[in-house]
């Protein structure tokens, strides 16, 4: 074989990979890249705040620094827990380095987001990332300028400094210079921020645009969702490699103890039953399992764990928003005539716990459209791209709205929020969710439950409109009829023209007669509107006009 026929092999680092195939992480062009940069930075800021019980204050500044070349500086500042100086270089300069590789609901999960943005900045403008950060207890603010050595996937620090802290601020400020297209990214970015404000009404968000505009979304509630706890793995969710790692690392002396201590949802009784079902001694040493040929024992154990009936995964590692906050967010943005929300009970797919929340808003300032406006969220992140690929879109397109008395085009908004320790995204750009059957079923349950409530509202509203028409007609005639009755009932001998208001007693009698025979349909939101008051107010208006 001649030399030229041989293929040339070499290894590529993960940093090089994401720099080269940046579209994989959502950085496909200057429009998407700007959107994705803002998103990754904002999501890190929100994780560092609401994920730790801090009411978020997030400031986003986008400045044009070279309009010929389309360069922007994107800066995001937060009041979060901050990044300790020792891990700062890797957190911002090593792809797949993260504090979120634990079983807890977070927005980030791949350890990629901010580094994908840093790499993009690096390859398009050659500029490093600038980070300033200070943790809650620290008396210094640490500042570093760094870039990523792509061949080695390691941070390279260009400049660093530390300043004595004379402010009470704790948090992080990240600044990047990237090639971007603000004009075309503008509407998506603002929509992203708006939708973030819907799902996090307890956050205080400000964005300054290259056009010099400042958009401010003040917090509308002090109520915050409970921060998620970190959970142990559920036996249904582990694979062969994970189990091997756990067996190697455990301090447990026996298999029984291993199962009880290292997993969630496994009690002594179920551990004993499980071991019996696969014929393993409870007193066996965990490391012994690793000895079988090709890990055969580990594989067998994983398979058995999947099919054994353990308790369902715990859901305290999840932080759903709650029905109240969803309604607050939807009301603020759409000022709807009707709004409702439901948080479904926790469920699991492949050992990963999840909760589905659905919100629905109707009427008011919502623009009617042929399809309901779908607001998708995962772990409190708004998802804007790839709508048609998403499981929620699939569920919505199966709904026959006519059946729920909704005539399209209708002013209808549907919000779907999925929270999980592992959201089954279709790609690392985190834009759409796969149609995992358990998830799809829960979304459908939530949507249909609210659709039924909406139907009740719409039919009550229609009935009410009908009754109102009746009341209006009757009210208009009451003064006329009262007057004629008064005239007729007068003693003809003593006849003289009626004084104004002389027929009042008959009006009163007629009003209560009508009121007694008409009932307004209950709408749930109205309290104590009486038919009698309604008629009186109509009569007085008719008189005046
Ligand atoms: P991920 O968010 O998936 O973990 P990133 O690359 O976006 O990956 O971030 C890496 C890590 O850097 C995070 O896990 C977090 O520990 C830290 N980090 C990034 N931004 C911030 C911030 N604004 N505040 C606190 N920590 C941050
Ligand atoms: Mg992140």
XYZ file of C-alpha atoms and ligand atoms in Angstrom:
573
model
C 0.000 0.000 0.000
C 1.442 3.400 -0.879
C 1.710 6.034 1.833
C -0.934 8.296 0.267
C -3.586 5.598 0.583
C -3.314 5.503 4.359
C -5.813 7.550 6.306
C -4.287 10.070 8.702
C -5.548 9.772 12.253
C -5.405 12.232 15.094
C -7.330 13.012 18.216
C -9.488 16.100 18.694
C -10.055 17.692 22.092
C -13.588 18.367 23.237
C -12.858 22.116 23.130
C -11.675 21.880 19.543
C -14.770 19.863 18.713
C -17.187 22.479 20.002
C -15.214 25.308 18.392
C -15.398 23.538 15.047
C -18.949 22.204 15.284
C -20.368 25.161 17.146
C -23.848 24.737 15.648
C -24.190 21.625 17.837
C -24.271 23.895 20.881
C -26.575 26.437 19.211
C -23.961 28.853 17.812
C -24.731 28.310 14.121
C -24.655 31.952 12.917
C -24.208 35.479 14.324
C -27.948 35.733 15.114
C -28.278 32.438 16.986
C -24.867 32.955 18.584
C -25.858 36.228 20.226
C -29.101 34.719 21.448
C -27.307 31.630 22.750
C -24.616 33.700 24.497
C -27.172 35.811 26.338
C -29.054 32.671 27.222
C -26.119 30.729 28.615
C -24.974 33.658 30.737
C -28.453 34.453 32.036
C -29.116 30.806 32.862
C -25.913 30.549 34.853
C -26.899 33.713 36.714
C -30.331 32.364 37.546
C -28.918 29.007 38.695
C -26.529 30.900 40.963
C -29.416 32.848 42.510
C -32.826 31.152 42.676
C -31.115 27.746 42.854
C -29.744 28.894 46.207
C -32.718 30.811 47.563
C -31.472 34.265 46.461
C -33.994 36.567 44.764
C -32.264 37.151 41.399
C -31.068 40.525 40.170
C -29.711 40.103 36.663
C -28.287 42.887 34.505
C -27.605 42.317 30.819
C -25.638 44.811 28.749
C -25.172 44.395 25.004
C -22.929 47.016 23.391
C -21.873 47.424 19.781
C -18.121 47.881 19.829
C -17.304 47.599 16.121
C -20.262 47.989 13.797
C -18.270 47.331 10.594
C -17.290 43.922 11.813
C -20.492 43.300 13.759
C -18.763 42.889 17.101
C -20.666 43.169 20.352
C -19.715 43.001 23.982
C -22.161 40.975 26.049
C -21.962 41.438 29.808
C -24.153 39.732 32.388
C -23.991 40.525 36.075
C -25.789 38.799 38.932
C -26.110 38.729 42.710
C -25.543 34.972 42.941
C -23.336 32.787 45.086
C -20.251 33.627 42.997
C -17.463 31.337 41.768
C -14.519 30.612 44.093
C -11.222 31.857 42.558
C -9.696 28.376 42.628
C -12.246 26.910 40.218
C -12.893 30.062 38.206
C -10.378 29.227 35.426
C -11.875 25.795 34.802
C -15.495 26.879 35.235
C -15.008 29.375 32.392
C -12.135 27.773 30.486
C -12.483 24.007 30.424
C -15.235 22.367 28.408
C -17.236 19.825 30.435
C -16.341 21.258 33.831
C -19.347 21.989 36.010
C -20.739 22.138 39.518
C -24.007 20.765 38.194
C -23.095 17.129 37.545
C -25.279 16.138 40.483
C -28.846 14.906 40.741
C -30.572 18.217 41.240
C -32.729 20.363 39.028
C -30.616 23.077 37.404
C -30.785 24.992 34.145
C -27.273 24.003 33.201
C -26.352 20.351 33.049
C -23.710 19.716 30.428
C -20.873 21.879 31.760
C -20.662 23.373 28.305
C -22.775 26.537 28.038
C -20.472 29.379 28.991
C -17.447 27.665 27.427
C -19.283 27.299 24.109
C -19.797 31.084 24.231
C -16.151 31.684 25.189
C -14.979 29.487 22.306
C -17.274 31.303 19.910
C -15.883 34.662 21.040
C -12.380 33.333 20.732
C -12.764 32.035 17.174
C -14.798 34.971 15.837
C -13.059 37.965 17.466
C -9.968 36.550 19.153
C -10.974 38.049 22.499
C -10.763 36.359 25.905
C -13.537 36.145 28.483
C -13.455 38.524 31.448
C -14.847 37.332 34.751
C -15.233 39.094 38.074
C -16.678 37.187 40.944
C -16.997 37.172 44.700
C -18.621 34.624 46.958
C -20.812 35.478 49.913
C -18.213 35.189 52.666
C -15.228 36.500 50.699
C -13.598 39.886 51.345
C -12.154 40.058 47.820
C -13.432 40.405 44.296
C -11.409 38.228 41.944
C -10.979 39.233 38.310
C -9.564 37.060 35.551
C -9.137 37.362 31.803
C -8.716 33.994 30.136
C -9.100 31.981 26.991
C -9.291 28.273 26.226
C -6.306 26.343 24.895
C -8.280 24.372 22.367
C -5.807 21.581 21.756
C -5.541 20.776 25.444
C -8.994 21.921 26.617
C -7.363 23.921 29.403
C -7.802 27.529 30.555
C -4.994 29.993 29.881
C -5.014 33.007 32.181
C -3.971 36.280 30.521
C -4.463 38.639 33.452
C -5.671 38.321 37.005
C -6.204 40.595 39.966
C -7.972 40.769 43.286
C -9.601 43.751 44.912
C -10.528 44.295 48.527
C -14.296 44.281 48.690
C -15.826 47.422 50.120
C -19.324 46.686 48.859
C -21.813 44.122 50.085
C -22.160 42.660 46.588
C -21.701 38.976 45.999
C -22.106 37.509 42.557
C -20.528 37.260 39.157
C -19.983 39.464 36.149
C -19.018 37.863 32.849
C -18.069 39.751 29.711
C -17.503 38.408 26.190
C -16.768 39.970 22.818
C -18.406 38.067 19.976
C -19.377 38.467 16.344
C -23.110 39.012 16.273
C -26.123 40.401 14.442
C -28.135 42.426 16.923
C -30.715 43.682 14.437
C -31.841 40.199 13.549
C -31.369 38.671 16.994
C -33.201 41.489 18.766
C -36.748 40.158 18.700
C -35.730 36.666 19.855
C -33.587 37.979 22.664
C -36.254 40.319 23.968
C -38.811 37.533 23.688
C -36.451 35.291 25.633
C -36.164 37.858 28.411
C -39.933 38.422 28.458
C -40.543 34.708 28.773
C -37.945 34.443 31.492
C -39.814 37.154 33.364
C -43.028 35.109 33.032
C -41.487 31.968 34.516
C -39.464 33.827 37.159
C -41.704 36.682 38.301
C -39.572 36.871 41.461
C -36.527 37.931 39.392
C -35.497 41.493 38.735
C -34.116 41.731 35.210
C -32.710 44.646 33.262
C -31.414 44.629 29.714
C -29.627 47.447 27.946
C -29.562 47.053 24.164
C -27.077 48.365 21.589
C -29.807 50.816 20.489
C -29.516 52.449 23.878
C -32.865 51.139 25.034
C -33.238 49.896 28.587
C -35.913 47.331 29.282
C -36.653 46.665 32.894
C -38.684 43.785 34.284
C -39.076 44.442 37.995
C -39.988 41.521 40.201
C -43.732 41.230 40.686
C -43.688 38.880 43.645
C -41.494 38.096 46.621
C -42.600 34.481 46.603
C -39.820 32.133 45.448
C -39.946 28.435 44.610
C -38.096 26.205 47.085
C -34.519 25.561 45.919
C -34.008 21.944 44.842
C -32.084 19.478 47.005
C -29.384 17.127 45.747
C -30.580 13.551 45.441
C -28.972 10.127 45.361
C -29.509 8.009 42.241
C -32.647 5.935 41.918
C -32.063 2.241 41.139
C -34.126 2.534 37.934
C -31.852 5.310 36.668
C -28.365 3.776 36.889
C -26.467 2.119 34.074
C -23.593 -0.345 34.113
C -20.808 2.243 34.252
C -22.490 4.284 36.958
C -23.018 1.213 39.092
C -19.367 0.194 38.646
C -18.208 3.640 39.725
C -20.522 3.546 42.715
C -19.324 0.079 43.747
C -15.699 1.204 43.532
C -16.308 4.363 45.531
C -18.632 3.111 48.260
C -17.606 2.794 51.891
C -20.403 0.310 52.549
C -19.231 -3.032 53.899
C -22.088 -5.145 52.601
C -24.370 -5.165 49.572
C -27.333 -4.549 51.836
C -25.725 -1.423 53.245
C -24.637 -0.322 49.759
C -28.204 -0.418 48.483
C -29.611 1.300 51.540
C -27.032 4.087 51.744
C -26.133 4.908 48.157
C -29.593 4.883 46.582
C -32.789 6.755 47.132
C -36.143 5.017 47.528
C -34.531 1.798 48.826
C -35.366 0.765 52.379
C -33.967 -2.211 54.268
C -36.980 -4.368 53.454
C -36.955 -3.691 49.709
C -33.160 -4.094 49.594
C -33.457 -7.531 51.221
C -36.253 -8.574 48.898
C -34.348 -7.352 45.889
C -31.164 -9.224 46.823
C -33.171 -12.353 47.438
C -34.807 -12.035 44.014
C -31.425 -12.129 42.315
C -29.880 -14.665 44.656
C -27.178 -12.452 46.194
C -26.180 -12.628 49.863
C -26.933 -9.394 51.757
C -23.575 -9.751 53.531
C -21.565 -9.978 50.328
C -18.863 -7.299 49.930
C -19.847 -4.715 47.271
C -16.446 -4.863 45.536
C -16.886 -8.607 44.974
C -19.552 -7.808 42.387
C -16.874 -6.218 40.231
C -14.941 -9.469 39.959
C -17.273 -11.397 37.634
C -16.206 -11.906 34.035
C -16.718 -8.741 31.909
C -18.690 -7.259 34.763
C -21.398 -9.868 34.186
C -22.629 -9.531 37.753
C -22.892 -5.754 37.466
C -24.829 -6.043 34.209
C -27.170 -8.578 35.776
C -27.708 -6.349 38.778
C -28.512 -3.290 36.614
C -31.054 -5.308 34.628
C -32.648 -6.653 37.791
C -32.807 -3.178 39.363
C -34.654 -1.798 36.343
C -37.455 -4.308 36.645
C -37.710 -4.508 40.437
C -40.552 -2.492 41.970
C -38.779 0.105 44.127
C -40.557 3.156 45.500
C -40.895 5.998 42.939
C -38.037 8.539 42.832
C -38.186 11.405 45.332
C -39.123 14.761 43.985
C -37.436 17.109 46.475
C -34.520 17.418 44.056
C -37.039 19.221 41.825
C -38.192 22.796 42.108
C -41.437 23.347 40.233
C -42.798 26.864 40.040
C -46.215 26.186 41.545
C -49.652 27.146 40.285
C -49.682 30.579 41.957
C -46.438 31.801 40.360
C -47.437 30.549 36.917
C -50.688 32.487 37.152
C -48.860 35.610 38.363
C -46.465 35.406 35.403
C -49.201 34.895 32.807
C -51.378 37.665 34.247
C -48.525 40.125 34.157
C -47.701 39.492 30.506
C -51.132 38.957 28.983
C -53.636 40.566 31.312
C -56.045 37.752 30.348
C -59.728 37.405 31.070
C -59.182 33.904 32.436
C -56.080 32.180 33.694
C -55.421 28.910 35.453
C -52.540 26.535 36.131
C -51.908 23.035 37.335
C -48.831 21.387 38.842
C -49.074 17.658 38.178
C -47.882 15.100 40.727
C -44.257 13.879 40.425
C -43.611 11.022 38.015
C -40.515 9.304 36.663
C -39.095 8.093 33.372
C -36.137 5.699 33.357
C -35.511 6.477 37.024
C -35.442 10.276 36.515
C -38.086 12.161 38.472
C -40.014 14.888 36.680
C -42.965 17.197 37.210
C -45.102 18.769 34.507
C -46.786 22.124 35.038
C -49.285 23.638 32.646
C -50.697 27.144 32.574
C -53.459 28.453 30.342
C -54.643 31.996 29.664
C -57.598 33.155 27.573
C -58.923 36.483 26.318
C -57.873 39.919 27.519
C -54.938 41.323 25.589
C -53.997 38.011 23.968
C -53.945 38.263 20.165
C -56.237 35.641 18.587
C -54.371 33.115 16.433
C -55.066 29.932 14.510
C -52.967 27.871 16.904
C -52.659 28.536 20.627
C -49.519 30.491 21.521
C -47.288 27.851 23.092
C -44.802 28.915 25.770
C -42.372 26.073 26.434
C -40.115 25.871 29.454
C -37.724 23.285 30.845
C -36.200 23.717 34.303
C -37.363 27.361 34.112
C -35.580 27.964 30.786
C -37.743 29.386 27.967
C -37.378 27.322 24.796
C -37.830 29.408 21.647
C -36.402 27.459 18.742
C -37.406 24.067 17.272
C -41.019 24.395 18.447
C -42.362 21.827 16.031
C -39.939 19.172 17.201
C -41.071 19.486 20.798
C -43.252 16.998 22.633
C -45.546 19.815 23.852
C -46.228 20.924 20.292
C -47.123 17.351 19.447
C -49.552 17.168 22.370
C -51.188 20.506 21.494
C -51.667 19.622 17.844
C -53.682 16.581 18.939
C -56.157 18.672 20.936
C -59.520 19.252 19.321
C -60.242 22.710 20.714
C -63.803 22.749 19.361
C -64.593 20.037 21.852
C -63.725 22.572 24.567
C -65.866 25.345 23.019
C -62.785 27.205 21.799
C -63.333 28.539 18.286
C -60.094 29.131 16.373
C -58.670 31.730 15.852
C -58.768 32.197 19.614
C -56.930 34.359 22.151
C -55.313 31.379 23.854
C -51.916 30.875 25.501
C -50.682 27.509 26.745
C -47.615 27.302 28.963
C -45.874 23.963 29.499
C -43.105 23.665 32.078
C -41.148 20.438 32.535
C -38.804 20.122 35.486
C -36.486 17.169 35.936
C -33.034 16.177 37.113
C -32.557 15.141 33.506
C -34.646 16.939 30.899
C -34.642 14.733 27.782
C -33.505 17.472 25.386
C -33.005 16.549 21.757
C -29.636 18.337 21.571
C -27.009 20.122 23.691
C -28.393 23.459 22.448
C -31.355 22.682 24.788
C -34.162 23.843 22.507
C -36.647 20.995 22.261
C -37.752 18.051 24.399
C -38.068 14.471 23.146
C -41.364 12.626 23.212
C -40.664 10.313 26.132
C -44.021 8.514 26.616
C -44.328 9.157 30.392
C -43.666 12.844 29.825
C -46.041 13.114 26.895
C -48.837 11.529 28.940
C -48.357 13.973 31.806
C -48.323 16.996 29.485
C -51.521 15.734 27.866
C -53.179 15.243 31.277
C -52.283 18.773 32.312
C -53.400 20.403 29.066
C -56.720 18.539 28.985
C -57.450 19.259 32.637
C -57.086 22.991 31.986
C -58.971 22.757 28.679
C -61.929 21.324 30.632
C -61.764 24.200 33.120
C -61.580 26.679 30.238
C -64.638 25.072 28.700
C -66.543 25.608 31.953
C -65.495 29.256 31.945
C -66.493 29.786 28.320
C -69.901 28.190 28.704
C -70.577 30.112 31.928
C -69.621 33.253 30.054
C -72.009 32.448 27.218
C -74.843 31.706 29.615
C -74.114 34.924 31.405
C -74.216 36.893 28.149
C -77.633 35.448 27.457
C -78.977 36.287 30.912
C -77.520 39.774 30.603
C -79.375 40.307 27.338
C -82.568 39.258 29.086
C -81.915 41.560 32.043
C -81.178 44.450 29.720
C -84.444 44.055 27.827
C -86.531 43.664 30.984
C -84.811 46.570 32.706
C -85.578 48.888 29.832
C -89.283 48.114 30.090
C -89.617 48.250 33.865
C -89.933 52.084 34.154
C -92.404 52.129 31.241
C -94.535 49.383 32.682
C -94.421 50.866 36.179
C -95.600 54.208 34.880
C -98.487 52.699 32.949
C -99.529 50.550 35.899
C -99.489 53.538 38.198
C -101.620 55.523 35.813
C -104.082 52.673 35.380
C -104.334 51.988 39.104
C -105.186 55.586 39.949
C -108.687 56.532 40.958
C -109.978 58.068 37.681
C -111.962 60.690 39.676
C -108.897 62.185 41.278
C -106.864 62.012 38.105
C -103.946 64.393 37.776
C -100.565 63.992 36.007
C -98.016 61.741 37.746
C -95.311 63.456 39.780
C -91.796 62.298 38.807
C -90.845 59.269 40.919
C -94.380 58.570 42.033
C -94.215 55.130 40.403
C -91.093 54.186 42.453
C -92.910 51.623 44.616
C -94.043 49.749 41.511
C -90.526 49.910 40.027
C -89.202 48.402 43.257
C -91.763 45.647 43.213
C -91.039 44.825 39.574
C -87.285 44.839 40.110
C -87.478 42.341 42.938
C -89.947 40.226 40.979
C -87.546 40.006 38.040
C -84.496 39.554 40.290
C -86.135 36.667 42.097
C -86.682 34.832 38.835
C -83.304 35.315 37.168
C -80.042 33.786 38.299
C -76.583 34.779 37.094
C -74.327 31.816 36.270
C -71.424 31.487 38.713
C -68.029 32.194 37.213
C -65.881 31.517 40.205
C -64.119 34.869 40.073
C -67.129 37.104 40.731
C -68.265 37.610 44.263
C -71.734 38.778 45.158
C -72.881 40.653 42.085
C -76.637 40.745 42.586
C -79.125 40.808 39.740
C -81.054 43.499 41.587
C -78.088 45.896 41.623
C -77.535 45.235 37.959
C -81.108 46.087 37.005
C -81.076 49.243 39.110
C -77.883 50.470 37.530
C -79.270 49.803 34.044
C -82.519 51.634 34.870
C -80.676 54.665 36.180
C -78.506 54.767 33.057
C -81.538 54.533 30.795
C -83.168 57.434 32.653
C -80.137 59.634 32.305
C -79.743 59.029 28.559
P -23.257 24.348 33.361
O -24.086 25.572 33.577
O -23.937 23.355 32.471
O -22.734 23.758 34.621
P -21.370 26.244 32.247
O -20.202 26.040 31.353
O -22.418 27.172 31.767
O -21.960 24.791 32.530
O -20.856 26.736 33.667
C -19.843 26.012 34.347
C -19.869 26.257 35.837
O -19.422 27.572 36.142
C -21.232 26.150 36.473
O -21.537 24.810 36.788
C -21.094 27.024 37.711
O -20.547 26.283 38.775
C -20.084 28.067 37.285
N -20.722 29.345 36.905
C -20.879 29.841 35.662
N -21.496 31.052 35.686
C -21.752 31.329 36.982
C -22.388 32.420 37.680
N -22.888 33.485 37.035
N -22.445 32.360 39.036
C -21.941 31.289 39.700
N -21.368 30.240 39.107
C -21.247 30.244 37.769
Mg -24.558 26.937 32.127
